[in-house]
Amino acid sequence: MSTGSSDEEDNRQGREDPQAVPEKARRGGETQPSWVEPDAWTNSMLEALDRGVKGGKWYSLTDKLYQLDLLKKAFSKVKANGGGSGTDHVTIEHYEENLEANLKELSRDLKEGNYKPQPIKRKWIPKPGRSAKRPLGIPTVRDRIVQTALKDLLEPIFEKEFADTSYGFRPNRGAKDALRKLQDLLNEEYTYVVDADIKGYFDNIPHDTLMREVKKRITDNGILSLINSYLEAEILEGTDNWTPEGGTPQGAVVSPLLANIYLNPLDHLMEDKGFNMIRYADDFVVLCTTKAEARKALKVINDWVKSAGLPYLYNQLVNLT
């Protein structure tokens, strides 16, 4: 199973009073997970997440996004990830020279509805261990800050929904965890393996279907409009420019979360049908005890991929005995 690229590679590139929320806020007597951003999530929000919000949907999130403390923390993460400038040629160092004023302006634009993502710079980078290359989108520093804050705000909501079978681009999970699970199943004699990945997945995610999945949990129009604006942001490659009709750019901070949201129904479908699938981004394996079971699993995946409007599924069935 291919493990894909790391977040670092791709990104090198209700608020009561968040300042009063301790770094290790508590809910229901439990310590807040270390990856949950306290400047985005207050105690009362975490409690609501734990017990379930009305209708299972979050109606008011935009007012949390433009809080200055959250944007400051988001900039720190963008700086730590590094990466070059976007289409506006503003580097992280340049942005930081007037950080307070820049973040206040960004906060004001978000609050007043004047924020609009800038075009995304595209370049091609080698795939690890292959001669082929993959496209990498580089948003501006300003847009990376907002996307980081948006990810911090949305991730706990969808993490609650995600299946245990997905490992890529998730907090406290990674390739080693996926490989450990894979080895455990092999030790239990699940030796018929379906190895698959979706061709050009990140560039071909249908926007309408993705937004329907997001809307199952988010109804805040400001947040939905912001996600749409990232999906439809103009792409610049050399002297060429175009507006994508599908996909979410690899390299954009929020893209891995959106990609996981889109494939989450497949994760649960396979789990409900009793298949042992392990997924890392758009690469996944299904481990079975018989060839017939493996063929059945492959058919379920192929049928779902077609119904989800995704492109061709690369796959192979391997017997490891």
Tab-separated table of C-alpha atoms in Angstrom:
chain	number	residue	atom	x	y	z
A	1	MET	CA	0.000	0.000	0.000
A	2	SER	CA	1.386	3.371	-0.947
A	3	THR	CA	1.476	5.716	2.040
A	4	GLY	CA	1.116	8.929	0.021
A	5	SER	CA	2.842	12.163	0.964
A	6	SER	CA	3.003	13.808	4.368
A	7	ASP	CA	1.137	16.934	5.423
A	8	GLU	CA	4.479	18.726	5.615
A	9	GLU	CA	5.279	17.902	1.999
A	10	ASP	CA	1.914	19.037	0.710
A	11	ASN	CA	1.729	22.175	2.797
A	12	ARG	CA	5.199	23.551	2.270
A	13	GLN	CA	3.030	25.420	1.340
A	14	GLY	CA	-19.872	29.241	19.651
A	15	ARG	CA	-16.928	31.477	20.979
A	16	GLU	CA	-17.326	32.596	24.592
A	17	ASP	CA	-13.746	33.664	25.319
A	18	PRO	CA	-11.088	31.452	23.723
A	19	GLN	CA	-8.348	33.222	25.687
A	20	ALA	CA	-9.914	31.773	28.832
A	21	VAL	CA	-9.777	28.210	27.518
A	22	PRO	CA	-6.768	26.381	28.999
A	23	GLU	CA	-4.411	24.590	26.662
A	24	LYS	CA	-5.652	21.286	28.077
A	25	ALA	CA	-9.369	22.102	28.283
A	26	ARG	CA	-11.583	19.442	29.776
A	27	ARG	CA	-14.919	18.011	28.740
A	28	GLY	CA	-16.913	15.376	30.540
A	29	GLY	CA	-13.999	14.852	32.932
A	30	GLU	CA	-11.613	13.997	30.086
A	31	THR	CA	-8.542	15.852	28.877
A	32	GLN	CA	-9.021	17.548	25.537
A	33	PRO	CA	-7.117	15.708	22.774
A	34	SER	CA	-3.780	17.432	22.207
A	35	TRP	CA	-4.521	18.028	18.518
A	36	VAL	CA	-7.738	19.984	19.169
A	37	GLU	CA	-7.005	23.698	18.833
A	38	PRO	CA	-8.235	25.479	22.018
A	39	ASP	CA	-8.440	28.810	20.182
A	40	ALA	CA	-11.066	27.221	17.913
A	41	TRP	CA	-12.872	24.957	20.370
A	42	THR	CA	-14.220	26.142	23.716
A	43	ASN	CA	-15.341	23.802	26.493
A	44	SER	CA	-19.007	24.353	25.639
A	45	MET	CA	-18.394	23.545	21.969
A	46	LEU	CA	-16.559	20.344	22.885
A	47	GLU	CA	-19.391	19.339	25.187
A	48	ALA	CA	-21.887	19.981	22.380
A	49	LEU	CA	-19.768	17.882	20.038
A	50	ASP	CA	-19.682	15.106	22.615
A	51	ARG	CA	-23.417	14.991	23.283
A	52	GLY	CA	-24.502	15.883	19.737
A	53	VAL	CA	-25.783	19.181	18.380
A	54	LYS	CA	-29.363	19.824	17.286
A	55	GLY	CA	-30.070	17.985	14.049
A	56	GLY	CA	-26.477	16.780	13.963
A	57	LYS	CA	-25.456	19.987	12.156
A	58	TRP	CA	-23.376	23.020	13.083
A	59	TYR	CA	-25.131	26.287	12.292
A	60	SER	CA	-22.762	28.964	13.592
A	61	LEU	CA	-19.021	28.704	12.984
A	62	THR	CA	-17.972	31.732	10.912
A	63	ASP	CA	-17.688	33.969	13.982
A	64	LYS	CA	-15.069	31.601	15.391
A	65	LEU	CA	-12.997	31.621	12.197
A	66	TYR	CA	-12.099	35.306	12.170
A	67	GLN	CA	-10.976	35.494	15.815
A	68	LEU	CA	-7.486	36.975	15.978
A	69	ASP	CA	-6.130	34.381	18.408
A	70	LEU	CA	-7.042	31.547	16.048
A	71	LEU	CA	-5.491	33.332	13.056
A	72	LYS	CA	-2.283	33.951	15.042
A	73	LYS	CA	-2.053	30.268	15.920
A	74	ALA	CA	-2.753	29.382	12.274
A	75	PHE	CA	0.097	31.626	11.113
A	76	SER	CA	2.461	29.872	13.541
A	77	LYS	CA	1.567	26.537	11.959
A	78	VAL	CA	2.013	27.904	8.438
A	79	LYS	CA	5.409	29.279	9.412
A	80	ALA	CA	6.427	25.953	10.954
A	81	ASN	CA	5.467	24.093	7.762
A	82	GLY	CA	7.502	26.491	5.638
A	83	GLY	CA	7.044	26.694	1.905
A	84	GLY	CA	7.337	29.359	-0.715
A	85	SER	CA	5.183	32.242	-1.820
A	86	GLY	CA	2.012	31.904	-3.841
A	87	THR	CA	0.811	33.892	-6.825
A	88	ASP	CA	1.106	37.187	-4.919
A	89	HIS	CA	4.863	36.562	-4.348
A	90	VAL	CA	4.493	37.309	-0.606
A	91	THR	CA	6.758	35.041	1.448
A	92	ILE	CA	6.160	33.947	5.028
A	93	GLU	CA	8.994	36.251	6.134
A	94	HIS	CA	7.488	39.200	4.285
A	95	TYR	CA	4.039	38.565	5.752
A	96	GLU	CA	5.507	38.332	9.246
A	97	GLU	CA	7.170	41.753	9.012
A	98	ASN	CA	3.755	43.355	9.613
A	99	LEU	CA	2.077	40.340	11.182
A	100	GLU	CA	-0.262	42.114	13.611
A	101	ALA	CA	-1.587	44.514	10.974
A	102	ASN	CA	-1.851	41.762	8.337
A	103	LEU	CA	-3.810	39.457	10.629
A	104	LYS	CA	-6.119	42.245	11.777
A	105	GLU	CA	-6.863	43.085	8.147
A	106	LEU	CA	-7.458	39.396	7.389
A	107	SER	CA	-9.771	39.073	10.400
A	108	ARG	CA	-11.719	42.140	9.304
A	109	ASP	CA	-12.073	40.848	5.733
A	110	LEU	CA	-13.372	37.511	6.999
A	111	LYS	CA	-15.803	39.191	9.397
A	112	GLU	CA	-17.157	41.607	6.782
A	113	GLY	CA	-17.366	38.984	4.022
A	114	ASN	CA	-14.701	40.651	1.879
A	115	TYR	CA	-12.190	37.799	1.967
A	116	LYS	CA	-11.611	36.017	-1.344
A	117	PRO	CA	-8.923	33.388	-2.005
A	118	GLN	CA	-6.254	34.334	-4.502
A	119	PRO	CA	-5.295	32.115	-7.453
A	120	ILE	CA	-3.281	28.990	-6.695
A	121	LYS	CA	0.189	28.491	-8.155
A	122	ARG	CA	0.672	25.009	-9.591
A	123	LYS	CA	3.942	23.196	-10.002
A	124	TRP	CA	4.822	19.557	-10.657
A	125	ILE	CA	6.869	17.484	-8.239
A	126	PRO	CA	8.190	13.899	-8.524
A	127	LYS	CA	6.213	11.074	-6.954
A	128	PRO	CA	8.323	9.174	-4.422
A	129	GLY	CA	9.981	6.184	-6.087
A	130	ARG	CA	8.428	6.905	-9.491
A	131	SER	CA	9.342	8.746	-12.659
A	132	ALA	CA	5.861	10.274	-12.881
A	133	LYS	CA	5.060	13.652	-11.336
A	134	ARG	CA	2.053	14.963	-9.490
A	135	PRO	CA	0.597	18.484	-9.387
A	136	LEU	CA	1.130	20.551	-6.271
A	137	GLY	CA	-1.005	23.611	-5.619
A	138	ILE	CA	0.582	26.435	-3.634
A	139	PRO	CA	-1.902	28.895	-2.099
A	140	THR	CA	-0.711	32.292	-0.915
A	141	VAL	CA	0.491	32.638	2.674
A	142	ARG	CA	-2.689	34.578	3.486
A	143	ASP	CA	-4.866	31.785	2.139
A	144	ARG	CA	-2.825	29.124	3.930
A	145	ILE	CA	-3.493	30.920	7.206
A	146	VAL	CA	-7.264	30.913	6.650
A	147	GLN	CA	-7.247	27.316	5.463
A	148	THR	CA	-5.311	26.266	8.575
A	149	ALA	CA	-7.811	28.042	10.819
A	150	LEU	CA	-10.668	26.464	8.860
A	151	LYS	CA	-9.135	23.005	9.235
A	152	ASP	CA	-8.685	23.551	12.988
A	153	LEU	CA	-12.353	24.516	13.219
A	154	LEU	CA	-13.816	21.696	11.099
A	155	GLU	CA	-11.548	18.758	11.872
A	156	PRO	CA	-13.055	17.770	15.262
A	157	ILE	CA	-16.552	17.701	13.728
A	158	PHE	CA	-15.581	15.254	10.998
A	159	GLU	CA	-13.092	13.274	13.065
A	160	LYS	CA	-16.089	12.194	15.129
A	161	GLU	CA	-17.548	10.706	11.914
A	162	PHE	CA	-14.457	9.108	10.388
A	163	ALA	CA	-14.019	5.332	10.391
A	164	ASP	CA	-11.153	3.665	12.220
A	165	THR	CA	-10.031	2.151	8.913
A	166	SER	CA	-8.616	5.414	7.490
A	167	TYR	CA	-5.133	6.548	8.492
A	168	GLY	CA	-3.954	9.266	6.114
A	169	PHE	CA	-3.895	12.959	7.089
A	170	ARG	CA	-5.567	12.388	10.440
A	171	PRO	CA	-4.408	13.492	13.899
A	172	ASN	CA	-2.370	10.954	15.833
A	173	ARG	CA	-2.501	8.501	12.908
A	174	GLY	CA	-0.107	7.744	10.095
A	175	ALA	CA	1.505	5.246	7.771
A	176	LYS	CA	3.111	3.239	10.596
A	177	ASP	CA	-0.291	2.668	12.188
A	178	ALA	CA	-1.712	1.486	8.864
A	179	LEU	CA	1.212	-0.887	8.313
A	180	ARG	CA	0.879	-2.238	11.845
A	181	LYS	CA	-2.804	-3.034	11.214
A	182	LEU	CA	-1.881	-4.602	7.895
A	183	GLN	CA	0.673	-6.866	9.568
A	184	ASP	CA	-1.835	-7.870	12.254
A	185	LEU	CA	-4.314	-9.026	9.610
A	186	LEU	CA	-1.635	-10.903	7.684
A	187	ASN	CA	-0.696	-12.694	10.892
A	188	GLU	CA	-4.341	-13.735	11.189
A	189	GLU	CA	-4.084	-15.321	7.710
A	190	TYR	CA	-5.931	-12.634	5.775
A	191	THR	CA	-3.629	-13.290	2.841
A	192	TYR	CA	-5.753	-12.411	-0.196
A	193	VAL	CA	-5.144	-8.711	-0.742
A	194	VAL	CA	-6.904	-6.200	-2.973
A	195	ASP	CA	-4.425	-3.359	-3.539
A	196	ALA	CA	-6.054	-0.292	-5.116
A	197	ASP	CA	-5.826	3.430	-5.645
A	198	ILE	CA	-8.023	5.963	-7.429
A	199	LYS	CA	-6.397	7.521	-10.477
A	200	GLY	CA	-6.067	11.306	-10.106
A	201	TYR	CA	-8.304	11.323	-7.053
A	202	PHE	CA	-7.482	14.787	-5.706
A	203	ASP	CA	-7.961	16.377	-9.142
A	204	ASN	CA	-11.280	14.673	-9.859
A	205	ILE	CA	-13.413	14.879	-6.708
A	206	PRO	CA	-16.844	16.116	-7.866
A	207	HIS	CA	-17.531	19.415	-6.130
A	208	ASP	CA	-21.304	19.008	-5.836
A	209	THR	CA	-21.063	15.582	-4.216
A	210	LEU	CA	-18.302	16.739	-1.875
A	211	MET	CA	-20.362	19.721	-0.743
A	212	ARG	CA	-23.342	17.453	-0.084
A	213	GLU	CA	-21.154	15.437	2.289
A	214	VAL	CA	-19.923	18.600	4.031
A	215	LYS	CA	-23.508	19.878	4.384
A	216	LYS	CA	-24.476	16.770	6.323
A	217	ARG	CA	-22.662	18.354	9.282
A	218	ILE	CA	-22.186	22.051	8.376
A	219	THR	CA	-25.010	24.485	7.555
A	220	ASP	CA	-23.180	27.770	8.205
A	221	ASN	CA	-23.407	29.559	4.846
A	222	GLY	CA	-20.227	31.527	5.452
A	223	ILE	CA	-18.185	28.359	5.958
A	224	LEU	CA	-19.828	26.606	3.004
A	225	SER	CA	-19.148	29.580	0.733
A	226	LEU	CA	-15.532	29.656	1.873
A	227	ILE	CA	-15.025	25.968	1.065
A	228	ASN	CA	-16.632	26.502	-2.340
A	229	SER	CA	-14.319	29.434	-3.007
A	230	TYR	CA	-11.277	27.224	-2.366
A	231	LEU	CA	-12.581	24.484	-4.648
A	232	GLU	CA	-13.220	26.991	-7.430
A	233	ALA	CA	-10.082	29.089	-6.973
A	234	GLU	CA	-8.304	29.916	-10.230
A	235	ILE	CA	-5.168	27.884	-10.970
A	236	LEU	CA	-2.070	29.446	-12.526
A	237	GLU	CA	0.583	27.310	-14.195
A	238	GLY	CA	3.190	29.305	-16.053
A	239	THR	CA	1.245	31.545	-18.427
A	240	ASP	CA	-1.860	29.346	-18.355
A	241	ASN	CA	-4.796	29.863	-16.022
A	242	TRP	CA	-8.135	28.115	-15.557
A	243	THR	CA	-10.926	27.492	-13.056
A	244	PRO	CA	-11.188	23.826	-12.029
A	245	GLU	CA	-14.516	22.035	-12.466
A	246	GLY	CA	-13.582	19.322	-9.978
A	247	GLY	CA	-10.961	18.315	-7.471
A	248	THR	CA	-9.264	19.893	-4.487
A	249	PRO	CA	-5.617	20.953	-4.974
A	250	GLN	CA	-2.886	18.822	-3.449
A	251	GLY	CA	-0.876	21.199	-1.331
A	252	ALA	CA	-3.832	23.200	-0.055
A	253	VAL	CA	-4.017	22.854	3.733
A	254	VAL	CA	-7.710	21.933	3.798
A	255	SER	CA	-7.557	19.450	0.879
A	256	PRO	CA	-6.650	16.291	2.852
A	257	LEU	CA	-9.584	16.845	5.208
A	258	LEU	CA	-11.984	17.327	2.282
A	259	ALA	CA	-10.562	14.237	0.568
A	260	ASN	CA	-11.183	12.159	3.683
A	261	ILE	CA	-14.725	13.517	3.991
A	262	TYR	CA	-15.456	12.368	0.437
A	263	LEU	CA	-14.182	8.808	0.959
A	264	ASN	CA	-15.654	8.377	4.432
A	265	PRO	CA	-18.879	6.776	3.074
A	266	LEU	CA	-16.762	4.123	1.335
A	267	ASP	CA	-14.925	3.409	4.590
A	268	HIS	CA	-18.205	2.834	6.420
A	269	LEU	CA	-19.694	0.821	3.553
A	270	MET	CA	-16.786	-1.612	3.592
A	271	GLU	CA	-16.874	-1.769	7.382
A	272	ASP	CA	-20.626	-2.470	7.394
A	273	LYS	CA	-20.144	-5.288	4.884
A	274	GLY	CA	-17.504	-6.875	7.094
A	275	PHE	CA	-14.466	-6.219	4.889
A	276	ASN	CA	-11.069	-5.408	6.403
A	277	MET	CA	-10.082	-2.305	4.462
A	278	ILE	CA	-7.142	-0.072	5.357
A	279	ARG	CA	-7.100	3.323	3.635
A	280	TYR	CA	-4.399	5.977	3.455
A	281	ALA	CA	-5.728	8.942	1.457
A	282	ASP	CA	-6.624	7.523	-1.986
A	283	ASP	CA	-4.594	4.306	-1.563
A	284	PHE	CA	-6.197	1.339	0.130
A	285	VAL	CA	-5.964	-2.392	0.639
A	286	VAL	CA	-8.611	-4.955	1.559
A	287	LEU	CA	-7.434	-8.128	3.257
A	288	CYS	CA	-9.509	-11.295	2.871
A	289	THR	CA	-9.228	-14.998	3.706
A	290	THR	CA	-10.398	-16.259	0.288
A	291	LYS	CA	-10.084	-15.238	-3.331
A	292	ALA	CA	-13.865	-15.168	-3.695
A	293	GLU	CA	-14.161	-12.716	-0.816
A	294	ALA	CA	-11.470	-10.508	-2.343
A	295	ARG	CA	-13.288	-10.438	-5.680
A	296	LYS	CA	-16.514	-9.513	-3.913
A	297	ALA	CA	-14.750	-6.687	-2.070
A	298	LEU	CA	-13.264	-5.378	-5.299
A	299	LYS	CA	-16.706	-5.313	-6.932
A	300	VAL	CA	-18.167	-3.350	-4.011
A	301	ILE	CA	-15.338	-0.797	-4.300
A	302	ASN	CA	-15.616	-0.497	-8.075
A	303	ASP	CA	-19.373	-0.013	-7.888
A	304	TRP	CA	-18.976	2.685	-5.239
A	305	VAL	CA	-16.218	4.502	-7.145
A	306	LYS	CA	-18.395	4.640	-10.274
A	307	SER	CA	-21.447	5.839	-8.338
A	308	ALA	CA	-19.316	8.512	-6.644
A	309	GLY	CA	-18.271	9.982	-9.987
A	310	LEU	CA	-14.606	9.147	-9.564
A	311	PRO	CA	-12.198	8.021	-12.308
A	312	TYR	CA	-10.696	4.617	-12.978
A	313	LEU	CA	-9.621	2.458	-10.056
A	314	TYR	CA	-6.163	0.903	-10.347
A	315	ASN	CA	-6.188	-2.448	-8.608
A	316	GLN	CA	-4.585	-5.821	-8.297
A	317	LEU	CA	-5.502	-8.962	-6.367
A	318	VAL	CA	-2.552	-10.638	-4.694
A	319	ASN	CA	-2.313	-13.911	-2.794
A	320	LEU	CA	0.498	-13.566	-0.253
A	321	THR	CA	0.622	-17.234	0.754
